[in-house]
Amino acid sequence: MTEVIPGIYQLRLPIPETSLGYVNVYLVQGDNGYLLVDAGWNTKAVFDSLQNQLAEIGVGFEDIAQVVITHIHPDHYGLAGRLKSLSGAKIIFHHLEKELIESRYVRMDELLRQMGQWLHTNGVPANNLPELQTASVRMAKYVIPVTPDVTLYGGETVSTGCFSFQVLFTSGHSPGHISLYEPNRKILISGDHILPTITTYIGLHPQSGDNPLGKYINSLKAIEQLDVNLVLPGHENPFTALRARIGELIQHHKQRNEEILQAIKTKQKTAYQIATEITWMPNKSGTNFYNLAPFDKRLAIFETIAHLESMRVDGRVSKLAKDGIIYYQSG
Ligand SMILES: [Zn+2]
Ligand SMILES: [Zn+2]
């Protein structure tokens, strides 16, 4: 637990089963109860960690009046349902995230079917398909779903004590991802939208909506206009150089576009074929697609599709369907 500025605490909660290590949730002091931004996975270890870190500040669950969820991925939303029943806090998140709860965490059969179809359409061979199709099923146990008491659209204000946060609709990583901006303190709570060294995952899949990468780049450019002194991200450490980081991210996605264009320069290919030919996790000395775990393979394919579709919208790539399979070509 760290008090990053007077009245705002960063709590680090462990994340099982991933390389991310931990998620940051932020506790903001208020006059009539505290505001918590994000919630952590639903496991006993994470719950205990949250309870202990709150106790260090002298806060119990009953002192939390509002819980804002940046997006409904398990590391940010998992404990939200439990926090609701323990604290009675108002749960607050974007309506586009609310629409995904049922299919993602309650009745998953239809999403599984769509996932299988989507992977097949994008060229995944039949023998690889089952393990990719079911790669995220185990995540559902880390989430106790809850619907929001306050549904956001972007542009609202969430206040607590002397802090007044503007809700920014920062779609891309998840369709209804939001960030919180405090203009007087010049603070941005960025969720997974902008992280200091990890490149945020942007994928196109049955629940992502159209062109998530285009939306992501647009929301980065909107955030670039803000006056921000300190960014409080969902993972890694708080940082200051927001504009430089946005510049790096835009440049990164441009380079990925070029790499993908190169792969389809002379031959039309499926998103799966392209994903097998480009480098993954370049920071870790260029990992080959085939060495990735099934879940990461799926992320790689969806990320490739996100790039292809954003270039298609920009007129740099076209696609055609043959026997129910989609192929992309340059031009
Ligand atoms: Zn996320
Ligand atoms: Zn996250």
Coordinates of N, CA, C and O in Angstrom, one line a residue, residues 74-216:
P74 N -11.3 -10.0 -15.4 CA -11.3 -10.5 -14.1 C -10.4 -9.8 -13.1 O -10.7 -9.7 -11.9
D75 N -9.2 -9.3 -13.5 CA -8.3 -8.7 -12.6 C -8.8 -7.3 -12.1 O -8.4 -6.9 -11.0
H76 N -9.8 -6.7 -12.8 CA -10.3 -5.4 -12.4 C -11.7 -5.5 -11.7 O -12.1 -4.7 -11.0
Y77 N -12.4 -6.6 -12.1 CA -13.9 -6.7 -11.8 C -14.2 -7.9 -10.9 O -15.3 -7.9 -10.3
G78 N -13.3 -8.9 -10.8 CA -13.6 -10.1 -10.1 C -14.3 -10.1 -8.7 O -15.2 -10.8 -8.5
L79 N -13.8 -9.2 -7.9 CA -14.3 -9.1 -6.5 C -15.4 -8.1 -6.4 O -16.0 -7.9 -5.3
A80 N -15.9 -7.5 -7.5 CA -16.9 -6.4 -7.4 C -18.2 -6.9 -6.7 O -18.7 -6.2 -5.9
G81 N -18.6 -8.1 -7.1 CA -19.9 -8.7 -6.5 C -19.7 -8.9 -5.0 O -20.7 -8.6 -4.2
R82 N -18.6 -9.3 -4.6 CA -18.4 -9.6 -3.2 C -18.3 -8.2 -2.4 O -18.8 -8.1 -1.3
L83 N -17.6 -7.3 -3.0 CA -17.5 -5.9 -2.4 C -18.9 -5.3 -2.2 O -19.2 -4.7 -1.2
K84 N -19.8 -5.5 -3.2 CA -21.1 -5.0 -3.2 C -21.8 -5.6 -2.0 O -22.5 -4.8 -1.2
S85 N -21.7 -6.9 -1.8 CA -22.5 -7.5 -0.7 C -21.9 -7.1 0.7 O -22.6 -7.0 1.7
L86 N -20.6 -6.9 0.8 CA -19.9 -6.6 2.0 C -20.1 -5.1 2.4 O -20.1 -4.8 3.6
S87 N -20.1 -4.2 1.4 CA -20.1 -2.8 1.7 C -21.4 -2.1 1.4 O -21.6 -1.0 1.9
G88 N -22.2 -2.6 0.5 CA -23.4 -1.9 0.0 C -23.0 -0.7 -0.9 O -23.8 0.1 -1.2
A89 N -21.7 -0.7 -1.3 CA -21.3 0.5 -2.1 C -22.0 0.5 -3.5 O -22.4 -0.6 -3.9
K90 N -22.1 1.7 -4.0 CA -22.6 1.8 -5.4 C -21.6 1.3 -6.4 O -20.4 1.7 -6.3
I91 N -22.0 0.4 -7.2 CA -21.1 -0.2 -8.3 C -21.3 0.6 -9.5 O -22.5 0.8 -10.0
I92 N -20.2 1.1 -10.1 CA -20.3 2.1 -11.2 C -19.5 1.6 -12.4 O -18.2 1.5 -12.2
F93 N -20.1 1.4 -13.6 CA -19.2 1.2 -14.8 C -20.0 1.4 -16.0 O -21.2 1.8 -16.0
H94 N -19.3 1.2 -17.2 CA -19.9 1.7 -18.5 C -20.9 0.7 -19.0 O -20.8 -0.5 -18.8
H95 N -21.9 1.2 -19.7 CA -23.0 0.3 -20.1 C -22.6 -0.7 -21.1 O -23.1 -1.8 -21.2
L96 N -21.5 -0.4 -21.9 CA -21.0 -1.5 -22.9 C -20.4 -2.6 -22.1 O -20.4 -3.8 -22.7
E97 N -19.8 -2.4 -21.0 CA -19.3 -3.5 -20.2 C -20.4 -4.3 -19.5 O -20.4 -5.5 -19.5
K98 N -21.4 -3.6 -19.1 CA -22.6 -4.3 -18.5 C -23.2 -5.3 -19.4 O -23.6 -6.4 -19.0
E99 N -23.2 -4.9 -20.7 CA -23.9 -5.8 -21.7 C -23.1 -7.1 -21.9 O -23.6 -8.0 -22.5
L100 N -21.8 -7.2 -21.5 CA -21.0 -8.4 -21.7 C -21.0 -9.4 -20.6 O -20.6 -10.5 -20.7
I101 N -21.6 -8.9 -19.4 CA -21.5 -9.7 -18.2 C -22.2 -11.1 -18.4 O -21.6 -12.1 -18.1
E102 N -23.4 -11.1 -18.9 CA -24.2 -12.3 -19.0 C -23.5 -13.4 -19.8 O -23.3 -14.5 -19.4
S103 N -23.0 -12.9 -21.0 CA -22.4 -13.9 -22.0 C -21.0 -14.3 -21.5 O -20.6 -15.4 -21.8
R104 N -20.3 -13.5 -20.8 CA -19.0 -13.8 -20.5 C -18.8 -14.6 -19.2 O -18.0 -15.4 -19.0
Y105 N -19.7 -14.3 -18.2 CA -19.5 -14.9 -16.9 C -20.7 -15.7 -16.3 O -20.6 -16.3 -15.3
V106 N -21.9 -15.6 -17.0 CA -23.0 -16.3 -16.5 C -23.5 -17.5 -17.4 O -23.5 -18.6 -16.9
R107 N -23.8 -17.2 -18.6 CA -24.2 -18.2 -19.6 C -23.2 -18.2 -20.7 O -23.3 -17.4 -21.6
M108 N -22.2 -19.1 -20.7 CA -21.1 -18.9 -21.6 C -21.2 -19.7 -22.9 O -20.4 -19.6 -23.8
D109 N -22.3 -20.6 -23.0 CA -22.4 -21.5 -24.2 C -22.4 -20.7 -25.5 O -21.7 -21.1 -26.4
E110 N -23.2 -19.7 -25.6 CA -23.3 -19.0 -26.8 C -22.0 -18.3 -27.2 O -21.6 -18.3 -28.4
L111 N -21.3 -17.7 -26.2 CA -20.0 -17.1 -26.5 C -19.0 -18.1 -27.0 O -18.2 -17.9 -27.9
L112 N -19.0 -19.3 -26.4 CA -18.1 -20.4 -26.8 C -18.4 -20.8 -28.2 O -17.4 -21.0 -29.0
R113 N -19.7 -20.9 -28.6 CA -20.0 -21.2 -30.0 C -19.5 -20.1 -31.0 O -18.9 -20.4 -31.9
Q114 N -19.8 -18.9 -30.6 CA -19.3 -17.7 -31.4 C -17.8 -17.7 -31.5 O -17.2 -17.4 -32.6
M115 N -17.1 -18.0 -30.4 CA -15.6 -18.1 -30.4 C -15.1 -19.1 -31.4 O -14.2 -18.9 -32.1
G116 N -15.7 -20.3 -31.3 CA -15.3 -21.4 -32.2 C -15.5 -21.0 -33.7 O -14.6 -21.2 -34.5
Q117 N -16.6 -20.4 -34.0 CA -16.9 -19.9 -35.3 C -15.9 -18.9 -35.8 O -15.4 -18.9 -36.9
W118 N -15.6 -17.9 -34.9 CA -14.7 -16.8 -35.2 C -13.3 -17.3 -35.5 O -12.7 -16.9 -36.4
L119 N -12.8 -18.3 -34.7 CA -11.5 -18.8 -34.9 C -11.4 -19.6 -36.2 O -10.5 -19.5 -37.0
H120 N -12.5 -20.4 -36.5 CA -12.6 -21.1 -37.7 C -12.5 -20.2 -38.9 O -11.7 -20.4 -39.9
T121 N -13.4 -19.2 -38.9 CA -13.5 -18.2 -40.0 C -12.2 -17.5 -40.2 O -11.8 -17.1 -41.4
N122 N -11.4 -17.3 -39.2 CA -10.1 -16.6 -39.3 C -8.9 -17.6 -39.6 O -7.8 -17.2 -39.4
G123 N -9.2 -18.8 -39.9 CA -8.2 -19.7 -40.4 C -7.6 -20.7 -39.4 O -6.6 -21.3 -39.8
V124 N -8.0 -20.7 -38.2 CA -7.4 -21.7 -37.2 C -7.7 -23.1 -37.7 O -8.9 -23.5 -37.9
P125 N -6.7 -23.9 -37.8 CA -6.9 -25.3 -38.2 C -7.8 -26.1 -37.2 O -7.7 -25.8 -36.0
A126 N -8.5 -27.0 -37.7 CA -9.5 -27.8 -36.9 C -8.8 -28.4 -35.7 O -9.4 -28.5 -34.6
N127 N -7.6 -29.0 -35.9 CA -7.0 -29.7 -34.7 C -6.5 -28.7 -33.6 O -6.3 -29.2 -32.5
N128 N -6.3 -27.5 -33.9 CA -5.9 -26.5 -32.9 C -7.1 -25.8 -32.3 O -7.0 -25.1 -31.3
L129 N -8.3 -26.0 -32.9 CA -9.4 -25.1 -32.5 C -9.9 -25.3 -31.1 O -10.1 -24.3 -30.4
P130 N -10.2 -26.6 -30.7 CA -10.8 -26.7 -29.3 C -10.0 -26.1 -28.2 O -10.6 -25.4 -27.4
E131 N -8.7 -26.2 -28.2 CA -7.9 -25.6 -27.1 C -7.9 -24.1 -27.1 O -7.9 -23.4 -26.0
L132 N -8.0 -23.5 -28.3 CA -8.1 -22.1 -28.3 C -9.5 -21.6 -28.0 O -9.7 -20.6 -27.3
Q133 N -10.5 -22.3 -28.4 CA -11.9 -22.0 -28.2 C -12.2 -21.9 -26.7 O -12.9 -21.0 -26.2
T134 N -11.7 -22.8 -25.9 CA -12.0 -22.9 -24.5 C -11.0 -22.3 -23.6 O -11.0 -22.4 -22.4
A135 N -10.0 -21.6 -24.2 CA -8.9 -21.1 -23.4 C -9.2 -20.1 -22.2 O -8.4 -20.0 -21.3
S136 N -10.4 -19.5 -22.3 CA -10.7 -18.5 -21.2 C -11.8 -19.0 -20.3 O -12.2 -18.2 -19.4
V137 N -12.3 -20.2 -20.5 CA -13.4 -20.7 -19.7 C -13.1 -20.7 -18.2 O -13.9 -20.3 -17.3
R138 N -11.8 -21.0 -17.9 CA -11.4 -21.1 -16.5 C -11.4 -19.8 -15.8 O -11.5 -19.7 -14.5
M139 N -11.4 -18.7 -16.5 CA -11.4 -17.3 -15.9 C -12.7 -17.0 -15.2 O -12.7 -16.2 -14.2
A140 N -13.8 -17.6 -15.6 CA -15.1 -17.3 -15.0 C -15.1 -17.5 -13.5 O -15.8 -16.7 -12.8
K141 N -14.4 -18.4 -13.0 CA -14.4 -18.7 -11.6 C -13.8 -17.6 -10.8 O -13.9 -17.5 -9.5
Y142 N -13.0 -16.7 -11.4 CA -12.4 -15.6 -10.7 C -13.3 -14.3 -10.6 O -12.8 -13.3 -10.3
V143 N -14.5 -14.5 -11.0 CA -15.4 -13.3 -11.1 C -16.7 -13.6 -10.4 O -17.4 -14.7 -10.6
I144 N -17.1 -12.7 -9.4 CA -18.5 -12.8 -8.9 C -19.2 -11.6 -9.6 O -19.0 -10.4 -9.2
P145 N -20.0 -11.9 -10.6 CA -20.6 -10.8 -11.4 C -21.6 -10.0 -10.6 O -22.3 -10.5 -9.6
V146 N -21.7 -8.7 -10.9 CA -22.6 -7.8 -10.3 C -23.0 -6.8 -11.4 O -22.1 -6.4 -12.2
T147 N -24.2 -6.4 -11.4 CA -24.6 -5.3 -12.4 C -24.4 -3.9 -11.8 O -24.5 -3.8 -10.5
P148 N -24.1 -2.9 -12.6 CA -23.9 -1.6 -11.9 C -25.1 -1.0 -11.4 O -26.2 -1.1 -11.9
D149 N -24.9 -0.2 -10.3 CA -26.0 0.6 -9.7 C -26.1 1.9 -10.5 O -27.1 2.6 -10.6
V150 N -24.9 2.4 -11.0 CA -24.8 3.6 -11.9 C -24.2 3.2 -13.2 O -23.1 2.6 -13.1
T151 N -24.8 3.4 -14.3 CA -24.3 3.0 -15.6 C -23.7 4.3 -16.3 O -24.4 5.3 -16.3
L152 N -22.5 4.2 -16.7 CA -21.8 5.3 -17.3 C -21.9 5.3 -18.9 O -22.0 4.2 -19.5
Y153 N -21.8 6.5 -19.4 CA -21.7 6.6 -20.9 C -20.4 7.4 -21.3 O -20.1 7.5 -22.5
G154 N -19.8 8.0 -20.3 CA -18.7 8.9 -20.6 C -19.2 10.3 -20.4 O -20.3 10.7 -20.8
G155 N -18.4 11.2 -19.8 CA -18.7 12.6 -19.6 C -19.3 12.9 -18.2 O -19.5 14.1 -17.9
E156 N -19.6 11.9 -17.4 CA -20.1 12.1 -16.1 C -19.0 12.5 -15.1 O -17.9 12.5 -15.5
T157 N -19.4 12.9 -13.9 CA -18.5 13.2 -12.9 C -18.7 12.3 -11.7 O -19.9 12.1 -11.3
V158 N -17.6 11.7 -11.2 CA -17.7 10.9 -10.0 C -16.9 11.6 -8.9 O -15.7 11.9 -9.0
S159 N -17.6 12.0 -7.8 CA -17.0 12.9 -6.8 C -16.9 12.1 -5.5 O -17.7 11.3 -5.1
T160 N -15.8 12.4 -4.8 CA -15.6 11.9 -3.4 C -14.7 12.9 -2.7 O -13.6 13.3 -3.2
G161 N -15.1 13.4 -1.5 CA -14.4 14.3 -0.8 C -14.0 15.5 -1.6 O -14.8 16.1 -2.3
C162 N -12.7 15.9 -1.7 CA -12.3 17.0 -2.5 C -11.9 16.6 -3.9 O -11.3 17.4 -4.6
F163 N -12.1 15.4 -4.3 CA -11.8 14.9 -5.7 C -13.0 14.8 -6.5 O -14.0 14.3 -6.1
S164 N -12.9 15.4 -7.7 CA -14.0 15.3 -8.7 C -13.4 14.7 -10.0 O -12.7 15.4 -10.7
F165 N -13.8 13.5 -10.3 CA -13.2 12.8 -11.5 C -14.2 12.9 -12.7 O -15.3 12.6 -12.5
Q166 N -13.6 13.3 -13.8 CA -14.4 13.2 -15.0 C -14.3 11.8 -15.6 O -13.2 11.2 -15.6
V167 N -15.4 11.2 -16.1 CA -15.3 9.9 -16.7 C -15.0 10.0 -18.1 O -15.7 10.7 -18.9
L168 N -13.9 9.4 -18.5 CA -13.5 9.4 -20.0 C -13.8 8.1 -20.6 O -13.4 7.1 -20.0
F169 N -14.5 8.1 -21.7 CA -14.8 6.8 -22.4 C -13.5 6.5 -23.2 O -13.3 7.2 -24.2
T170 N -12.8 5.5 -22.8 CA -11.5 5.2 -23.5 C -11.6 3.8 -24.1 O -10.9 2.8 -23.6
S171 N -12.5 3.6 -25.1 CA -12.7 2.3 -25.7 C -11.4 1.8 -26.4 O -10.6 2.6 -26.9
G172 N -11.3 0.5 -26.5 CA -10.2 -0.2 -27.2 C -9.8 -1.5 -26.6 O -10.1 -2.5 -27.2
H173 N -9.2 -1.4 -25.4 CA -8.8 -2.6 -24.7 C -10.0 -3.5 -24.4 O -10.0 -4.7 -24.4
S174 N -11.1 -2.8 -24.0 CA -12.4 -3.4 -23.8 C -13.4 -2.4 -24.3 O -13.1 -1.2 -24.2
P175 N -14.6 -2.8 -24.8 CA -15.5 -1.9 -25.5 C -15.9 -0.7 -24.7 O -16.0 0.4 -25.1
G176 N -16.2 -1.0 -23.4 CA -16.6 0.1 -22.5 C -15.6 0.5 -21.4 O -16.0 0.9 -20.3
H177 N -14.3 0.4 -21.8 CA -13.3 0.8 -20.8 C -13.4 2.3 -20.5 O -13.6 3.1 -21.4
I178 N -13.3 2.7 -19.2 CA -13.3 4.1 -18.9 C -12.0 4.4 -18.1 O -11.4 3.5 -17.5
S179 N -11.6 5.7 -18.2 CA -10.5 6.2 -17.3 C -11.1 7.4 -16.5 O -12.2 7.9 -16.9
L180 N -10.4 7.7 -15.4 CA -10.9 8.8 -14.6 C -9.9 10.0 -14.6 O -8.7 9.7 -14.3
Y181 N -10.3 11.2 -14.8 CA -9.4 12.3 -14.9 C -9.8 13.3 -13.8 O -11.0 13.8 -13.8
E182 N -8.9 13.7 -13.0 CA -9.1 14.7 -12.0 C -8.4 16.0 -12.4 O -7.2 16.1 -12.3
P183 N -9.1 17.0 -13.0 CA -8.5 18.1 -13.7 C -7.8 19.1 -12.7 O -6.8 19.7 -13.0
N184 N -8.3 19.2 -11.4 CA -7.6 20.1 -10.5 C -6.3 19.5 -10.0 O -5.3 20.3 -9.9
R185 N -6.3 18.2 -9.8 CA -5.0 17.6 -9.3 C -4.2 17.1 -10.5 O -3.1 16.6 -10.3
K186 N -4.8 17.2 -11.7 CA -4.1 16.7 -13.0 C -3.6 15.2 -12.9 O -2.5 14.9 -13.2
I187 N -4.6 14.4 -12.4 CA -4.3 13.0 -12.2 C -5.2 12.2 -13.2 O -6.4 12.5 -13.4
L188 N -4.6 11.2 -13.8 CA -5.4 10.3 -14.7 C -5.3 8.9 -14.1 O -4.2 8.3 -14.0
I189 N -6.4 8.3 -13.8 CA -6.5 6.8 -13.4 C -6.8 6.1 -14.7 O -7.9 6.3 -15.2
S190 N -5.8 5.4 -15.2 CA -5.9 4.9 -16.6 C -6.3 3.5 -16.8 O -6.5 3.1 -18.0
G191 N -6.6 2.7 -15.8 CA -7.0 1.3 -16.0 C -5.9 0.6 -16.8 O -4.7 0.7 -16.6
D192 N -6.4 -0.2 -17.8 CA -5.5 -0.8 -18.7 C -5.3 0.0 -20.0 O -4.6 -0.5 -21.0
H193 N -5.9 1.2 -20.1 CA -5.8 1.9 -21.4 C -4.3 2.3 -21.7 O -3.9 2.2 -22.8
I194 N -3.6 2.8 -20.7 CA -2.2 3.2 -20.9 C -1.4 2.7 -19.7 O -1.7 3.0 -18.5
L195 N -0.4 1.8 -20.0 CA 0.5 1.3 -19.0 C 1.9 1.8 -19.3 O 2.2 2.1 -20.5
P196 N 2.7 2.0 -18.3 CA 4.0 2.6 -18.5 C 5.0 1.9 -19.4 O 5.7 2.5 -20.2
T197 N 5.0 0.5 -19.3 CA 5.9 -0.2 -20.2 C 5.3 -1.3 -21.0 O 5.7 -1.7 -22.1
I198 N 4.2 -1.9 -20.4 CA 3.5 -3.0 -21.1 C 2.6 -2.4 -22.2 O 2.0 -1.4 -21.9
T199 N 2.6 -3.0 -23.4 CA 1.7 -2.5 -24.4 C 0.3 -3.1 -24.2 O 0.2 -4.3 -24.2
T200 N -0.7 -2.3 -24.1 CA -2.0 -2.8 -23.8 C -2.5 -3.7 -24.9 O -2.3 -3.4 -26.1
Y201 N -3.1 -4.8 -24.6 CA -3.7 -5.7 -25.5 C -4.9 -5.1 -26.2 O -5.9 -4.8 -25.5
I202 N -5.0 -5.1 -27.5 CA -6.2 -4.7 -28.3 C -6.5 -5.8 -29.2 O -5.7 -6.1 -30.1
G203 N -7.6 -6.5 -29.1 CA -8.0 -7.6 -30.0 C -9.4 -7.4 -30.6 O -10.2 -6.8 -30.0
L204 N -9.5 -8.0 -31.8 CA -10.9 -8.0 -32.4 C -11.4 -9.5 -32.3 O -10.9 -10.4 -32.8
H205 N -12.6 -9.6 -31.5 CA -13.1 -10.9 -31.3 C -14.6 -10.7 -31.1 O -15.1 -9.6 -31.3
P206 N -15.4 -11.8 -30.8 CA -16.9 -11.7 -30.9 C -17.4 -10.6 -29.9 O -18.5 -10.2 -30.1
Q207 N -16.7 -10.2 -28.9 CA -17.2 -9.2 -27.9 C -16.6 -7.9 -28.0 O -16.8 -7.0 -27.2
S208 N -15.7 -7.7 -29.0 CA -14.9 -6.4 -29.0 C -15.6 -5.3 -29.7 O -15.2 -4.1 -29.5
G209 N -16.6 -5.5 -30.5 CA -17.1 -4.5 -31.4 C -16.2 -4.3 -32.6 O -15.1 -4.9 -32.7
D210 N -16.6 -3.4 -33.5 CA -15.8 -3.2 -34.7 C -14.6 -2.3 -34.5 O -14.7 -1.4 -33.6
N211 N -13.6 -2.6 -35.1 CA -12.4 -1.8 -35.2 C -11.9 -1.2 -33.8 O -11.8 0.0 -33.6
P212 N -11.6 -2.1 -32.8 CA -11.2 -1.7 -31.5 C -9.9 -0.9 -31.6 O -9.6 0.0 -30.8
L213 N -9.0 -1.3 -32.5 CA -7.7 -0.6 -32.6 C -7.9 0.9 -33.0 O -7.2 1.8 -32.5
G214 N -8.8 1.1 -34.0 CA -9.1 2.5 -34.4 C -9.6 3.3 -33.2 O -9.2 4.4 -33.0
K215 N -10.5 2.7 -32.5 CA -11.1 3.4 -31.3 C -10.0 3.6 -30.3 O -10.0 4.7 -29.6
Y216 N -9.1 2.7 -30.1 CA -8.1 2.8 -29.1 C -7.2 4.0 -29.4 O -6.9 4.9 -28.6

